[in-house]
GROMACS .gro file of C-alpha atoms in nm:
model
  352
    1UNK     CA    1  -2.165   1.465   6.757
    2UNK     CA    2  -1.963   1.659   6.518
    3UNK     CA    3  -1.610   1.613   6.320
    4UNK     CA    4  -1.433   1.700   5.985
    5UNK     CA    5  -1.360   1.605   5.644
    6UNK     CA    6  -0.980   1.608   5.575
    7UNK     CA    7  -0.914   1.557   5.161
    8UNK     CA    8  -0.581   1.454   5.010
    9UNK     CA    9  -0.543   1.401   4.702
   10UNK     CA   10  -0.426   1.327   4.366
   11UNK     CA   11  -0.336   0.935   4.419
   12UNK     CA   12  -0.293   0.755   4.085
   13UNK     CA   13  -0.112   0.857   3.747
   14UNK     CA   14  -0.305   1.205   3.750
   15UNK     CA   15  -0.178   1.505   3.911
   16UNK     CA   16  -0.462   1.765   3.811
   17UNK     CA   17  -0.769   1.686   4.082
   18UNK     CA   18  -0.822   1.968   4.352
   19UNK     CA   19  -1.153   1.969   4.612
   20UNK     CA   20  -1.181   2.110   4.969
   21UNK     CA   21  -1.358   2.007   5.260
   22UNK     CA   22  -1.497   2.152   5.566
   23UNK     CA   23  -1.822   2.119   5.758
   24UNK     CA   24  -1.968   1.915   6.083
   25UNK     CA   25  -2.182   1.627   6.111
   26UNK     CA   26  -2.502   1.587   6.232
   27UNK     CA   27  -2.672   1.885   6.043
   28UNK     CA   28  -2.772   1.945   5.744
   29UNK     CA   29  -2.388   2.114   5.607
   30UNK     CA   30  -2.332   1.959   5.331
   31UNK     CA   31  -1.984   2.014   5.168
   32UNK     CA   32  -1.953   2.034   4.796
   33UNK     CA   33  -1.647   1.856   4.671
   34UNK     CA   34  -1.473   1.842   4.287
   35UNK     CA   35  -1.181   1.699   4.144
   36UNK     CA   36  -1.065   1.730   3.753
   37UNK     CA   37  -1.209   1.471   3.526
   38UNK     CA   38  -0.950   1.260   3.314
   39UNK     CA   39  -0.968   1.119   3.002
   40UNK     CA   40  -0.919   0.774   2.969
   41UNK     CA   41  -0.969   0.713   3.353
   42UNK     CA   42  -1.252   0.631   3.619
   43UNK     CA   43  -1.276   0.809   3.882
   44UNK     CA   44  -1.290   0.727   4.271
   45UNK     CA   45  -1.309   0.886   4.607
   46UNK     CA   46  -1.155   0.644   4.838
   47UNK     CA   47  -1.175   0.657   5.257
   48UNK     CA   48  -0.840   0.593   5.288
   49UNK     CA   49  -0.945   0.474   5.696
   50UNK     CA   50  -1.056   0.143   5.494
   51UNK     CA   51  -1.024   0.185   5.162
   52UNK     CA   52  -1.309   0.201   5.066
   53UNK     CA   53  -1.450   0.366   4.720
   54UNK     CA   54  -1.745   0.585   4.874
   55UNK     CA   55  -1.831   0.754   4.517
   56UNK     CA   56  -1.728   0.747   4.115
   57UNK     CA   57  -1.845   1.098   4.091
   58UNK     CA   58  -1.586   1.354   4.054
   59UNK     CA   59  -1.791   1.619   4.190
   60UNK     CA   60  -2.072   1.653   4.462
   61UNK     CA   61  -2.170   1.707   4.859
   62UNK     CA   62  -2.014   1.502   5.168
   63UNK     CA   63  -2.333   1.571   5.435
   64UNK     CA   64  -2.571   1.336   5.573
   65UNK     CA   65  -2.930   1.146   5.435
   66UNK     CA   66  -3.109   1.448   5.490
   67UNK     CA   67  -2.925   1.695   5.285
   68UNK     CA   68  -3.094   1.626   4.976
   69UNK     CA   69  -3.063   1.416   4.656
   70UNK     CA   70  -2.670   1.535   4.540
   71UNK     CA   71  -2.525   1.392   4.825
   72UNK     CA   72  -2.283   1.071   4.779
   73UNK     CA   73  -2.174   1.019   5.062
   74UNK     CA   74  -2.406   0.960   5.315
   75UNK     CA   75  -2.451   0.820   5.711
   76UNK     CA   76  -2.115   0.728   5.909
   77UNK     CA   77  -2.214   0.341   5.681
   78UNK     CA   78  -2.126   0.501   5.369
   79UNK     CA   79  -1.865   0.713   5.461
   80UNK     CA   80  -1.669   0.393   5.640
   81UNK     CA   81  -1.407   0.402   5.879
   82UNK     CA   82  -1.285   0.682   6.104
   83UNK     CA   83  -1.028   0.754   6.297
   84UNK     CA   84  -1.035   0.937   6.627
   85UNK     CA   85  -0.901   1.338   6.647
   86UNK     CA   86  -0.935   1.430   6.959
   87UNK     CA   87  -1.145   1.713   7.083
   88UNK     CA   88  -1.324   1.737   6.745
   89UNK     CA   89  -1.476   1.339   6.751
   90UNK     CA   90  -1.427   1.176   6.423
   91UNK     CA   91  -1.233   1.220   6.139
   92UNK     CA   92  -1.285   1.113   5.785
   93UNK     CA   93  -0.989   1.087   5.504
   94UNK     CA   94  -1.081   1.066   5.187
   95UNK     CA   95  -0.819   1.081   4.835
   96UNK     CA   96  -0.910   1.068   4.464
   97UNK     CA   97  -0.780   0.798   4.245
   98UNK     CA   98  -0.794   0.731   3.921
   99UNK     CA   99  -0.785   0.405   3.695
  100UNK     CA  100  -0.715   0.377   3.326
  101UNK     CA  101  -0.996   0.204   3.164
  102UNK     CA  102  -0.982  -0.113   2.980
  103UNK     CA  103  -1.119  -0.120   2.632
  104UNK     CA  104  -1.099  -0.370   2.320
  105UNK     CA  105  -1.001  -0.420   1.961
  106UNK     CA  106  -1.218  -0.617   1.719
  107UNK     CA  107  -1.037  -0.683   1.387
  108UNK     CA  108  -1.237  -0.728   1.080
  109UNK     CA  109  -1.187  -0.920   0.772
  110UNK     CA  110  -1.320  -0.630   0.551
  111UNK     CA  111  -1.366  -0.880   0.257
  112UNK     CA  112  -1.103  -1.177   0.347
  113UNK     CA  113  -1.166  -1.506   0.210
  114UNK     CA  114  -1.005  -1.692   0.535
  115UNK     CA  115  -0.845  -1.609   0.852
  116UNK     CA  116  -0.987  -1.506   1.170
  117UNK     CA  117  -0.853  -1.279   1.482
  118UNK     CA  118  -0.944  -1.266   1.874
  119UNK     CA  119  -1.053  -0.960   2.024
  120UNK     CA  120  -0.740  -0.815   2.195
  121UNK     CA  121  -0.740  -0.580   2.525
  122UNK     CA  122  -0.561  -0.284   2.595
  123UNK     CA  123  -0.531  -0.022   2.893
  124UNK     CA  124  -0.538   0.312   2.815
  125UNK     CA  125  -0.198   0.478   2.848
  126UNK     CA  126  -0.055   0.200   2.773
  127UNK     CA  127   0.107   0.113   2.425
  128UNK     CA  128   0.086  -0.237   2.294
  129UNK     CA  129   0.134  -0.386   1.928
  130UNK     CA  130  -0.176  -0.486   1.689
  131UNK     CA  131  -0.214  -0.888   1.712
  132UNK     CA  132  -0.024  -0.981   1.371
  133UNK     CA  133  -0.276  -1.030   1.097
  134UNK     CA  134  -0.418  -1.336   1.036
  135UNK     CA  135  -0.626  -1.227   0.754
  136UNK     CA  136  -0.615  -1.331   0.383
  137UNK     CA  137  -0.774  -1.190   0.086
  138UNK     CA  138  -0.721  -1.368  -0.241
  139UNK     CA  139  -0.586  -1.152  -0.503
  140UNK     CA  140  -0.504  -0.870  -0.291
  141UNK     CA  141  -0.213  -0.817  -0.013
  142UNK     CA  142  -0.275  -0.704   0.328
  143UNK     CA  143  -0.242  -0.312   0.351
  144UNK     CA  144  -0.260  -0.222   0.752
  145UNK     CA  145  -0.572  -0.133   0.952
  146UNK     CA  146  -0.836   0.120   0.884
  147UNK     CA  147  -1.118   0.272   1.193
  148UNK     CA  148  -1.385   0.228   0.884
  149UNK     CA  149  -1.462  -0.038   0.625
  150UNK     CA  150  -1.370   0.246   0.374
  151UNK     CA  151  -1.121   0.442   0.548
  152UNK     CA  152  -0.746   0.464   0.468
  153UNK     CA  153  -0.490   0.273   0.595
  154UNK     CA  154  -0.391   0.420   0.981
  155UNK     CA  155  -0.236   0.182   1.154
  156UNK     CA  156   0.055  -0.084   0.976
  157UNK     CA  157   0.073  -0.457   1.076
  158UNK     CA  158   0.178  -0.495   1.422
  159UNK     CA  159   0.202  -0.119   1.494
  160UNK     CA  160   0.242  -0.012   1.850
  161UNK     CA  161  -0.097   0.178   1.919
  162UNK     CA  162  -0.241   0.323   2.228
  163UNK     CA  163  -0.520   0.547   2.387
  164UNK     CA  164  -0.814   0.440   2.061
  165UNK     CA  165  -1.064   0.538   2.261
  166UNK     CA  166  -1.170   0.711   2.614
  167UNK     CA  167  -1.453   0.524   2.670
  168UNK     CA  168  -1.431   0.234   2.948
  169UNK     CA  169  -1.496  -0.131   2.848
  170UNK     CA  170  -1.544   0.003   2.482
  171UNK     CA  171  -1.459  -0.191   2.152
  172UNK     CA  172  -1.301  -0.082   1.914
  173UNK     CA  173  -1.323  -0.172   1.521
  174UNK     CA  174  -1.069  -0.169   1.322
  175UNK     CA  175  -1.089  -0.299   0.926
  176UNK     CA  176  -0.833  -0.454   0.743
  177UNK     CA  177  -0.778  -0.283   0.411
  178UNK     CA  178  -0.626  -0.455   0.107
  179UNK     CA  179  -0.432  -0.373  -0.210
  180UNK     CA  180  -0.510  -0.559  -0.534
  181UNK     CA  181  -0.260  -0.749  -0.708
  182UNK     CA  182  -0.120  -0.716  -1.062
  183UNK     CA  183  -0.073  -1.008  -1.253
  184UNK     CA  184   0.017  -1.043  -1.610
  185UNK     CA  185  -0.114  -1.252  -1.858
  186UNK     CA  186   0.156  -1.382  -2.143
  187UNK     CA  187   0.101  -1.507  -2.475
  188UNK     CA  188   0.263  -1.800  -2.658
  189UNK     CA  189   0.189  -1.843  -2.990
  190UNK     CA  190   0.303  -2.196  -3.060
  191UNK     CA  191   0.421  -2.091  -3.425
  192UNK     CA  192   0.176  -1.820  -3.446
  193UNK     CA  193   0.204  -1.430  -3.379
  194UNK     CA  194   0.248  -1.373  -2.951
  195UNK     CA  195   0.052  -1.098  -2.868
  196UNK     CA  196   0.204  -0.834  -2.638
  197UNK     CA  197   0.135  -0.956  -2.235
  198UNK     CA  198  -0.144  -0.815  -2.024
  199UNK     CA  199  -0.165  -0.697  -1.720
  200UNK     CA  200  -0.485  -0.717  -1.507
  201UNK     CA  201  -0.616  -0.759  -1.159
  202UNK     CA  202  -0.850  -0.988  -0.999
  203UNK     CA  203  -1.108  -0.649  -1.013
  204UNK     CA  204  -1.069  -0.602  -1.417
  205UNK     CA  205  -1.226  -0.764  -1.697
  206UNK     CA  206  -0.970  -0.862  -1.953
  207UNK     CA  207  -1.040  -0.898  -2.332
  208UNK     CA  208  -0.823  -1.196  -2.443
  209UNK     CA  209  -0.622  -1.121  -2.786
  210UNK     CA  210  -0.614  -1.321  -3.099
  211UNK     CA  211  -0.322  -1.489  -3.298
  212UNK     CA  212  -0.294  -1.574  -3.647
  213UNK     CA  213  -0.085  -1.868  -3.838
  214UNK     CA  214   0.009  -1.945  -4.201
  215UNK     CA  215  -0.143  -2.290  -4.285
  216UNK     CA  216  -0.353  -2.278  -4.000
  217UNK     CA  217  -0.689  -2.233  -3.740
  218UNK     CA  218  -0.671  -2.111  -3.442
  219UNK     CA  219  -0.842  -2.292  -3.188
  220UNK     CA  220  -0.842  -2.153  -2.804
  221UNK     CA  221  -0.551  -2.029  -2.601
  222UNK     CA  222  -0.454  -2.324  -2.352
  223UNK     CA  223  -0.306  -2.200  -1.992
  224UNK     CA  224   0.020  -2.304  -1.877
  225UNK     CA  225   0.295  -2.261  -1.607
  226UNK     CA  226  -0.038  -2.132  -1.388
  227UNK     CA  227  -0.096  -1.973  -1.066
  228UNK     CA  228  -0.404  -1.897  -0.920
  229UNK     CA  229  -0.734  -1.963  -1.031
  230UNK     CA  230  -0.621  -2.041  -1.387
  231UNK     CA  231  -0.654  -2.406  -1.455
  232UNK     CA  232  -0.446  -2.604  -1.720
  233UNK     CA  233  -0.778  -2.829  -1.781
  234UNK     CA  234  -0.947  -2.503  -1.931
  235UNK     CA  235  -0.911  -2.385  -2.266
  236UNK     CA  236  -1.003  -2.016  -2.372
  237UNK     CA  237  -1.159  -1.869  -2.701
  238UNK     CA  238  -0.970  -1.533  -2.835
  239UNK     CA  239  -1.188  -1.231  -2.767
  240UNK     CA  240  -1.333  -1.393  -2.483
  241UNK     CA  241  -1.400  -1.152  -2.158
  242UNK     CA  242  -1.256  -1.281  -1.842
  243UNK     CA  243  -1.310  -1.177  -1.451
  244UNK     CA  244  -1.236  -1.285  -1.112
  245UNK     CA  245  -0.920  -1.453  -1.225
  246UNK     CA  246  -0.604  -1.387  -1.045
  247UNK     CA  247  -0.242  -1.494  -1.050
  248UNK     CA  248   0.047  -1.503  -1.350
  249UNK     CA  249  -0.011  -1.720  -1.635
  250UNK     CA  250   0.133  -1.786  -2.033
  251UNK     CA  251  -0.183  -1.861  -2.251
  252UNK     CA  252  -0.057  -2.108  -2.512
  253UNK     CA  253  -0.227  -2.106  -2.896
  254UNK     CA  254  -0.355  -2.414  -2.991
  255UNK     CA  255  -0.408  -2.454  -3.353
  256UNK     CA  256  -0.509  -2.717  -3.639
  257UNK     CA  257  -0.341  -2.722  -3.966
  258UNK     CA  258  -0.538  -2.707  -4.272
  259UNK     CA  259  -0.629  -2.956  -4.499
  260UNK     CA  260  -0.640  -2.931  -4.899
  261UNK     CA  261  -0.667  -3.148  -5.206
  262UNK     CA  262  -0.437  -3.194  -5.473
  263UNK     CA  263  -0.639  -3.293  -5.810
  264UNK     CA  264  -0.384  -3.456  -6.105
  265UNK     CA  265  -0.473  -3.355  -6.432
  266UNK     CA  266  -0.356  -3.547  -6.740
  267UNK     CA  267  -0.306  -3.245  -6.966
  268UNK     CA  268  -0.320  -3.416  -7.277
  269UNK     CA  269  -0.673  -3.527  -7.483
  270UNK     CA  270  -0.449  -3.851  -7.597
  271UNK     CA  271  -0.369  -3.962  -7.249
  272UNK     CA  272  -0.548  -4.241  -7.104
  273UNK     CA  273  -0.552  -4.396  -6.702
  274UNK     CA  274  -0.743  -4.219  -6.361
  275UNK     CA  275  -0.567  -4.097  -6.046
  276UNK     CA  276  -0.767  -4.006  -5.688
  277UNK     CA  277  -0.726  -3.692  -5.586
  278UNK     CA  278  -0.472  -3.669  -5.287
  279UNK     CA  279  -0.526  -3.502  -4.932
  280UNK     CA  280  -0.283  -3.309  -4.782
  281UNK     CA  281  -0.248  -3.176  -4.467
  282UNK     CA  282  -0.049  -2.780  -4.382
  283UNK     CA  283   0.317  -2.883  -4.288
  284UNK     CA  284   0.328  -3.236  -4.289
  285UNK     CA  285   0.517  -3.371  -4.591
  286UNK     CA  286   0.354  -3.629  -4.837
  287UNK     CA  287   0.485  -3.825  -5.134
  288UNK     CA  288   0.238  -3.738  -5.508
  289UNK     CA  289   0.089  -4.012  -5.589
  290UNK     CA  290   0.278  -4.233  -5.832
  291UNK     CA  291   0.174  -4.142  -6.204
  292UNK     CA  292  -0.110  -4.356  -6.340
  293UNK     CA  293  -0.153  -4.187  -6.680
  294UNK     CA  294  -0.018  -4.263  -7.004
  295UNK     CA  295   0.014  -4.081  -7.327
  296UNK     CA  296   0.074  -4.283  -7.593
  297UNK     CA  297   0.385  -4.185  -7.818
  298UNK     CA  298   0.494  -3.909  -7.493
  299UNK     CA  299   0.742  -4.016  -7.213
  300UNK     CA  300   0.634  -3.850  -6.840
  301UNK     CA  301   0.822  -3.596  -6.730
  302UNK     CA  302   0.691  -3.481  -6.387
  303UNK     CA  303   0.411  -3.230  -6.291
  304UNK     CA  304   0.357  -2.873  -6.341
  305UNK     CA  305   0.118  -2.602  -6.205
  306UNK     CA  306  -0.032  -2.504  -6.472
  307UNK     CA  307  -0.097  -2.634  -6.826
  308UNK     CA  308   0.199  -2.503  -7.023
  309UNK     CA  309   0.428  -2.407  -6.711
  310UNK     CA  310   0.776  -2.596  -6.607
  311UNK     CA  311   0.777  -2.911  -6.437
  312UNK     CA  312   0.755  -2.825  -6.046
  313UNK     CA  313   0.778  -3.164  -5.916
  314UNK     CA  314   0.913  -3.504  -6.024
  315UNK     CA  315   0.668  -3.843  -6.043
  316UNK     CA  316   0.652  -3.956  -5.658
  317UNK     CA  317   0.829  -3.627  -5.498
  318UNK     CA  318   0.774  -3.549  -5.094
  319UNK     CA  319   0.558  -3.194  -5.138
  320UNK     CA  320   0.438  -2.949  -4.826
  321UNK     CA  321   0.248  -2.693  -4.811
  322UNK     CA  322   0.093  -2.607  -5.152
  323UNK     CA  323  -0.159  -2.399  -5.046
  324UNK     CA  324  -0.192  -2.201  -4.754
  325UNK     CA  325  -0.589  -2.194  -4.788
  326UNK     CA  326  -0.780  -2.406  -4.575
  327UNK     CA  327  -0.994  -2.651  -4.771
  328UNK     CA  328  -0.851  -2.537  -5.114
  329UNK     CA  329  -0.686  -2.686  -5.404
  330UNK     CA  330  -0.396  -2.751  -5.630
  331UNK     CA  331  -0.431  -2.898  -5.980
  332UNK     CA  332  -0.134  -3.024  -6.110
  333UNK     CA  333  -0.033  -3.063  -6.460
  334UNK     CA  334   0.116  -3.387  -6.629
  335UNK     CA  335   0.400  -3.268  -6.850
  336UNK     CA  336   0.476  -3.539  -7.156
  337UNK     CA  337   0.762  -3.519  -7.381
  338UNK     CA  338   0.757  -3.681  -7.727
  339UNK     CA  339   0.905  -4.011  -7.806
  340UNK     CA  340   1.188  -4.002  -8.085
  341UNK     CA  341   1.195  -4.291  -8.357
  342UNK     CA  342   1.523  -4.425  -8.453
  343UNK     CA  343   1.601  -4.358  -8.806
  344UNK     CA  344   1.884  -4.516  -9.056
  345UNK     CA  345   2.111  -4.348  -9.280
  346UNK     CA  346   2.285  -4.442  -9.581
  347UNK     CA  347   2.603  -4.483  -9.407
  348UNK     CA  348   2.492  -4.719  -9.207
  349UNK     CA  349   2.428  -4.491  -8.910
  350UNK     CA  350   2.140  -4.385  -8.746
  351UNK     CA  351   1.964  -4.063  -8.520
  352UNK     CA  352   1.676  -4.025  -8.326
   0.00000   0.00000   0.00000
């Protein structure tokens, strides 16, 4: 019983397979076939009698179970249906076909703080877009897609892509890559010097500045108009180091006034009575204490800041601010001014 081995072929998107056949059955001829392998395809011989895939090797021997090892197709079983050709038995058709694989993309956070992203499929040769990211990193802003957790950016947001890999029923991995933020830090100084604004990222560590006031301590620097991580509860010392903050904020100075003591000197050995001394606070206005001394034989005049100097301020007068050092004080002077006695003349008249 003998026949042939008739090959057609390409059948599929390829046009580069070639193979010949020849040979009888029922010996030990084997026939050695080959078609072209393709990149991003399986490959098939197919009986076309019934369609039936007989091999996924691209090159080898038709013959029968006793031609040796190599030989993938073998026994009328495997080689499936025939159909009759007259004086020479049986015939056998076979084609080649090939299939574009089917492979997968696995997109990875890469150090996002919340999202998550199916797998997606693809088939090769055929371009589709990236799923849309669903990834979020805080502080940073979604760059594109990398093929390595350190890699540049290749692919943009919802690129059309195609043909990642030739490998069938692969995944791919592809890693989203991020670019860090710039946010700026701004300084209010509530009365005080405003330091120039800062700009850092939620990578740096920023040195916060200082600020200075007449009068005054300064305190912390109190955040306002936030965003981010910066909360308004919080308070911050100047000169403080900060990380892992992120988003715009104004830093406010918060400040107490100073206190100081005014001590009220009679300025006269005569002079008799006792005044407190007074407490005063930076920029908040206060009457003087009412003049408790007297000086017998001298009217009061008002109060002067030093013993012999020009009276500054009248008995009772609002004051602010008269000293700018925090805890000091201010001695002020009583100033007296002799009494005149009326005297008569020999007129009749009189003078002080």
């Amino acid at each position: 019983d003998w026949g042939s081995l008739r090959g057609q072929g390409p059948h599929g998107p390829t046009s580069d397979a070639s193979f010949s056949i020849s040979g009888y059955f029922g010996d030990t001829t084997r026939t050695f076939c080959s078609a072209s392998p393709r990149a991003g395809y399986t490959f098939q011989w197919i009986n076309t009698n019934g369609n039936k895939v007989v091999s996924t090797n691209n090159t080898g021997f038709f013959g029968v179970e006793s031609a040796g090892a190599q030989n993938f197709l073998r026994g009328t079983s495997t080689y499936g249906n025939a159909t009759s050709d007259g004086s020479n038995g049986v015939v056998y058709n076979f084609e080649t076909r090939y299939n574009p694989i089917t492979y997968y993309v696995k997109f990875n956070g890469n150090g996002a703080t919340s999202g998550s992203m199916s797998n997606q499929t693809f088939t090769y040769d055929k371009a589709q877009n990236l799923t849309v990211n669903a990834f979020a990193r805080t502080g940073y802003t979604f760059a594109g897609w990398s093929t390595s957790a350190n890699g540049t950016v290749a692919y943009a947001d919802k690129a059309s892509v195609k043909n990642l890999t030739t490998t069938n029923g692969a995944m791919v991995n592809l890693y989203a890559k991020w670019n860090v933020v710039t946010y700026t830090i701004t300084y209010n100084g509530n009365g005080g010097s405003s330091p120039s604004s800062l700009s850092y990222n939620i990578e740096s560590t920023s040195t916060l500045a200082s600020s200075t006031r007449t009068g005054y301590t300064f305190n912390t620097w109190k955040p306002e108009r936030t965003s981010g991580n910066w909360s308004n509860a919080s308070t911050y010392n100047s000169g403080t180091s900060v990380s892992g903050m992120y988003g715009d904020v104004t830093l406010v100075a918060q400040w107490t006034a100073y206190n100081y003591t005014v001590i009220f000197n009679k300025n006269s050995s005569n002079a008799t009575g006792t005044m407190s001394n007074q407490t005063f606070t930076y920029d908040v206005s206060q009457n003087l204490t009412a003049n408790a001394f007297e000086n017998d034989g001298y009217s009061f005049v008002g109060w002067a800041t030093s013993p012999t100097g020009n009276v500054i301020y009248s008995n009772g007068d609002s004051v602010s601010n008269l000293t700018s050092t925090n805890n000091g004080t201010v001695t002020l002077y009583a100033k007296w001014v002799a009494n005149l006695e009326a005297k008569y003349d020999t007129a009749g008249g009189y003078y002080y």
